[in-house]
Amino acid sequence: MEQEEEICSKCGTILRDSKNSYIVESEKKEKPSKRFRRYKFWVTPLNILFLCLFIAGIDMAIVPIDSPFHMHWAFWPIVGIITIFLLALILSKRPESFWVIAPLIFANIAMLLYFIDRSYGENDGIFGLDWSLIPVLALLIFGFAIPVVSRLGYVKETPEDKFKKMVGEE
Amino acid sequence: MSLVDNRKKFTFGRKLLSLLEGYYSTYLWARDHVAPQEGSSIIDALKVAGYVKTISAIIDNMKSSPRRTKVKKACRSFELEGSDTGILFTHGFGANPEIFRDLAEYLNKETGFTCRVLRLEGHGTSVQDMERTNFLDWYKSVELHYKELSSKTKEIILLGHSMGSTLSLLFSAYNTCKAVITISPPLDLPRPDAKFLPLITWIKRYWPTKESEAVKYRKRGHYIYPKRPLKCVTSMFDLMSVTRKRLHKVTAPLYTSVGLKDPRVPSNNIELLLSSVSSSIKRADYFSQSTHSIHLGPEKDEIKGNILTFIREL
């Protein structure tokens, strides 16, 4: 069995006499997690960028009506892919607060689009909006209302229940 | 004004500038693209800037930091070999096994018992690692070490400090042990704001450790996290709630103690404990000069003696 260090590696403090002590085996079995070692952080965003460029390229190549660099429909799948990526990112990084962060972000984006559209002057659409009506409604419904309602209606397991399950208590 | 003050002022200025920078650049963008349009104003531009800043702040809060899972050498569990009676020590929230070094060595020398000081999951590694744990993981740590210790000893005494004593009490409600010894056991803390902790956790992940407390730990040569995950603090309150409901299941002889100058655990927790457990042997000591860590404070010799006497009388 490994003899314990007598000097603290962190602060250099001399630990007291511990001749008959040893580090217990269960501590040495621990290994660092390899969960985030598979890919570098830039792999997925770069792949998404390539995909978006591909979609934009198809759009610009097929219907070159007014300008070779003008997109007609590719904007929507690109925004959709990026949104899904962002959602997945939030879900993986902060799974517990996802249901709070995601609605907040989407509500903010919706309001941002709303103000940008309104800043271009009054339009004849609903709420005085022009192009932003569909994305704003989509963000508010899919990004805010549905997650909030789903979260409120979610039956969460209490710590008491989790403990009972763990110890096998009825 | 001293150099330090100047530096502080400079840092504050930098922070203020970086805070305004986002607004200013967004304002410039909005001025060029939004404000010149018909029916728009500077107010519209500022509204836009506000939302951009909020979104960027939320995304910034998600930034992950590296999670170190390797246990620091000075924070590992250790064992002092002895007879076929074991004492299992459980440290408190944010602490590490080294806080029991003195007490474990003393009891090992005086009683000859095998003393194992365990490290709770997420402790002695990194704050990010601790954040992923909860009281169930900590309970499993006690269970793991209990099983290992019971393979080489016939009887086990559970000894805990602070949250470790709460865990020991909960564990003794489901497992056989010779006695339970608790030092400053938190069972019902007078914190009405605790119910808002889950909400606060969504906005703020960590709470910094008090500098005075950190200095005290470092002076003793103990490692302490510079900040504590609020999620784990919430879990500690869950543990207290779960334990309170099961105190009647504790039947082992009980020794408990509290410092009357303890700012965290008031002495009424001891009264609650004594009135709730079903143990036939109960003993409580109140230490007038001690704070939370009685076994490290001015009355450490008294508590060591009292614990030794209690163990010998079993």
XYZ file of C-alpha atoms in Angstrom, chain A residues 2-167:
166
model
C 1.172 3.481 -0.873
C 2.635 5.529 1.942
C 0.944 8.874 2.364
C 2.708 12.095 1.360
C 4.003 13.962 4.348
C 4.110 17.353 2.628
C 1.006 18.940 1.165
C 1.481 19.316 -2.587
C -0.862 22.299 -2.641
C 0.528 24.555 0.051
C 3.757 22.864 1.153
C 2.523 22.416 4.724
C 4.138 19.554 6.564
C 1.459 17.047 7.442
C 1.722 15.528 10.852
C 3.298 12.199 11.632
C 1.315 9.484 9.939
C 3.616 6.486 9.885
C 0.886 3.867 10.227
C -1.563 5.559 7.883
C -2.070 4.868 4.206
C -4.295 6.101 1.427
C -7.266 3.808 1.007
C -7.510 1.825 -2.212
C -10.917 3.176 -3.286
C -9.393 6.658 -3.737
C -6.767 5.483 -6.214
C -9.238 3.816 -8.539
C -10.706 7.137 -9.680
C -9.886 8.207 -13.210
C -10.646 11.524 -14.878
C -13.728 11.579 -17.072
C -13.142 11.233 -20.825
C -16.523 12.672 -21.751
C -15.213 15.869 -23.301
C -12.038 14.442 -24.795
C -13.528 13.057 -28.000
C -13.533 16.236 -30.067
C -12.073 19.691 -29.848
C -14.637 22.359 -29.053
C -14.482 23.892 -32.566
C -15.330 20.700 -34.507
C -19.129 20.903 -34.299
C -19.475 24.676 -34.971
C -17.137 24.307 -37.955
C -19.132 21.386 -39.357
C -22.323 23.381 -38.933
C -20.712 26.292 -40.761
C -19.802 23.999 -43.687
C -23.362 22.672 -43.773
C -24.793 26.201 -43.752
C -22.427 27.252 -46.554
C -23.532 24.236 -48.559
C -27.221 25.110 -48.143
C -26.587 28.763 -48.965
C -24.556 27.692 -52.017
C -27.408 25.568 -53.366
C -29.856 28.442 -52.914
C -27.609 30.967 -54.648
C -26.675 28.587 -57.458
C -30.185 27.365 -58.330
C -32.139 30.615 -58.396
C -29.774 33.460 -59.321
C -32.582 35.947 -60.043
C -31.514 39.348 -58.775
C -28.010 38.826 -57.426
C -25.651 35.845 -57.262
C -25.256 36.396 -53.497
C -28.914 36.791 -52.596
C -30.570 34.003 -50.632
C -34.233 33.165 -51.130
C -35.098 30.258 -48.886
C -31.797 29.055 -47.401
C -32.054 31.562 -44.585
C -34.680 29.446 -42.805
C -32.861 26.066 -42.711
C -29.629 27.827 -41.712
C -31.292 29.637 -38.828
C -33.066 26.385 -37.887
C -29.831 24.388 -37.802
C -28.048 27.048 -35.750
C -30.991 27.243 -33.344
C -31.040 23.475 -32.870
C -27.279 23.513 -32.295
C -27.612 26.267 -29.684
C -30.407 24.379 -27.946
C -28.343 21.191 -27.858
C -25.381 23.167 -26.545
C -27.400 24.657 -23.696
C -28.928 21.293 -22.925
C -25.534 19.612 -22.702
C -23.772 22.370 -20.768
C -26.507 23.347 -18.357
C -29.158 20.591 -18.440
C -30.860 21.653 -15.224
C -31.302 25.285 -16.097
C -32.082 24.619 -19.767
C -35.767 25.166 -19.182
C -35.071 28.623 -17.827
C -32.186 29.734 -20.035
C -33.735 28.643 -23.350
C -37.063 30.512 -22.917
C -35.168 33.590 -21.719
C -32.914 33.545 -24.766
C -35.775 32.993 -27.193
C -37.947 35.655 -25.591
C -35.021 38.072 -25.818
C -34.329 37.206 -29.456
C -38.031 37.649 -30.243
C -38.085 41.060 -28.580
C -34.891 42.026 -30.378
C -36.427 41.169 -33.755
C -39.609 42.974 -32.756
C -37.765 46.207 -31.937
C -35.598 46.026 -35.048
C -38.690 45.614 -37.210
C -40.560 48.392 -35.415
C -37.530 50.677 -35.720
C -37.894 50.593 -39.509
C -41.201 52.409 -39.173
C -44.818 51.343 -39.002
C -45.914 48.482 -41.251
C -49.335 47.306 -42.151
C -48.963 43.836 -40.636
C -50.278 42.639 -37.269
C -48.749 44.659 -34.349
C -47.226 46.939 -36.956
C -44.733 44.284 -37.922
C -43.459 43.346 -41.329
C -40.943 40.540 -41.867
C -40.425 39.713 -38.183
C -43.979 38.560 -37.463
C -43.394 34.891 -38.325
C -40.021 34.496 -36.563
C -41.244 36.415 -33.496
C -44.362 34.247 -33.215
C -42.336 31.083 -33.832
C -39.793 32.022 -31.158
C -42.478 32.936 -28.638
C -44.510 29.783 -29.249
C -41.793 27.159 -29.728
C -39.004 28.789 -27.775
C -40.930 30.304 -24.883
C -44.526 29.151 -24.398
C -44.065 25.416 -25.040
C -40.902 25.026 -22.876
C -42.432 27.050 -20.015
C -45.701 25.094 -20.054
C -43.807 21.792 -20.333
C -41.571 22.748 -17.422
C -44.461 23.824 -15.222
C -46.272 20.587 -15.920
C -43.224 18.387 -15.326
C -43.533 16.107 -12.301
C -40.103 16.337 -10.732
C -38.769 13.599 -8.491
C -38.171 15.057 -5.053
C -34.953 14.410 -3.076
C -37.116 12.389 -0.685
C -38.293 10.125 -3.527
C -34.761 9.731 -4.880
C -33.464 8.729 -1.476
C -36.288 6.250 -0.929
C -35.513 4.686 -4.296
C -31.820 4.477 -3.456
C -32.248 2.736 -0.110
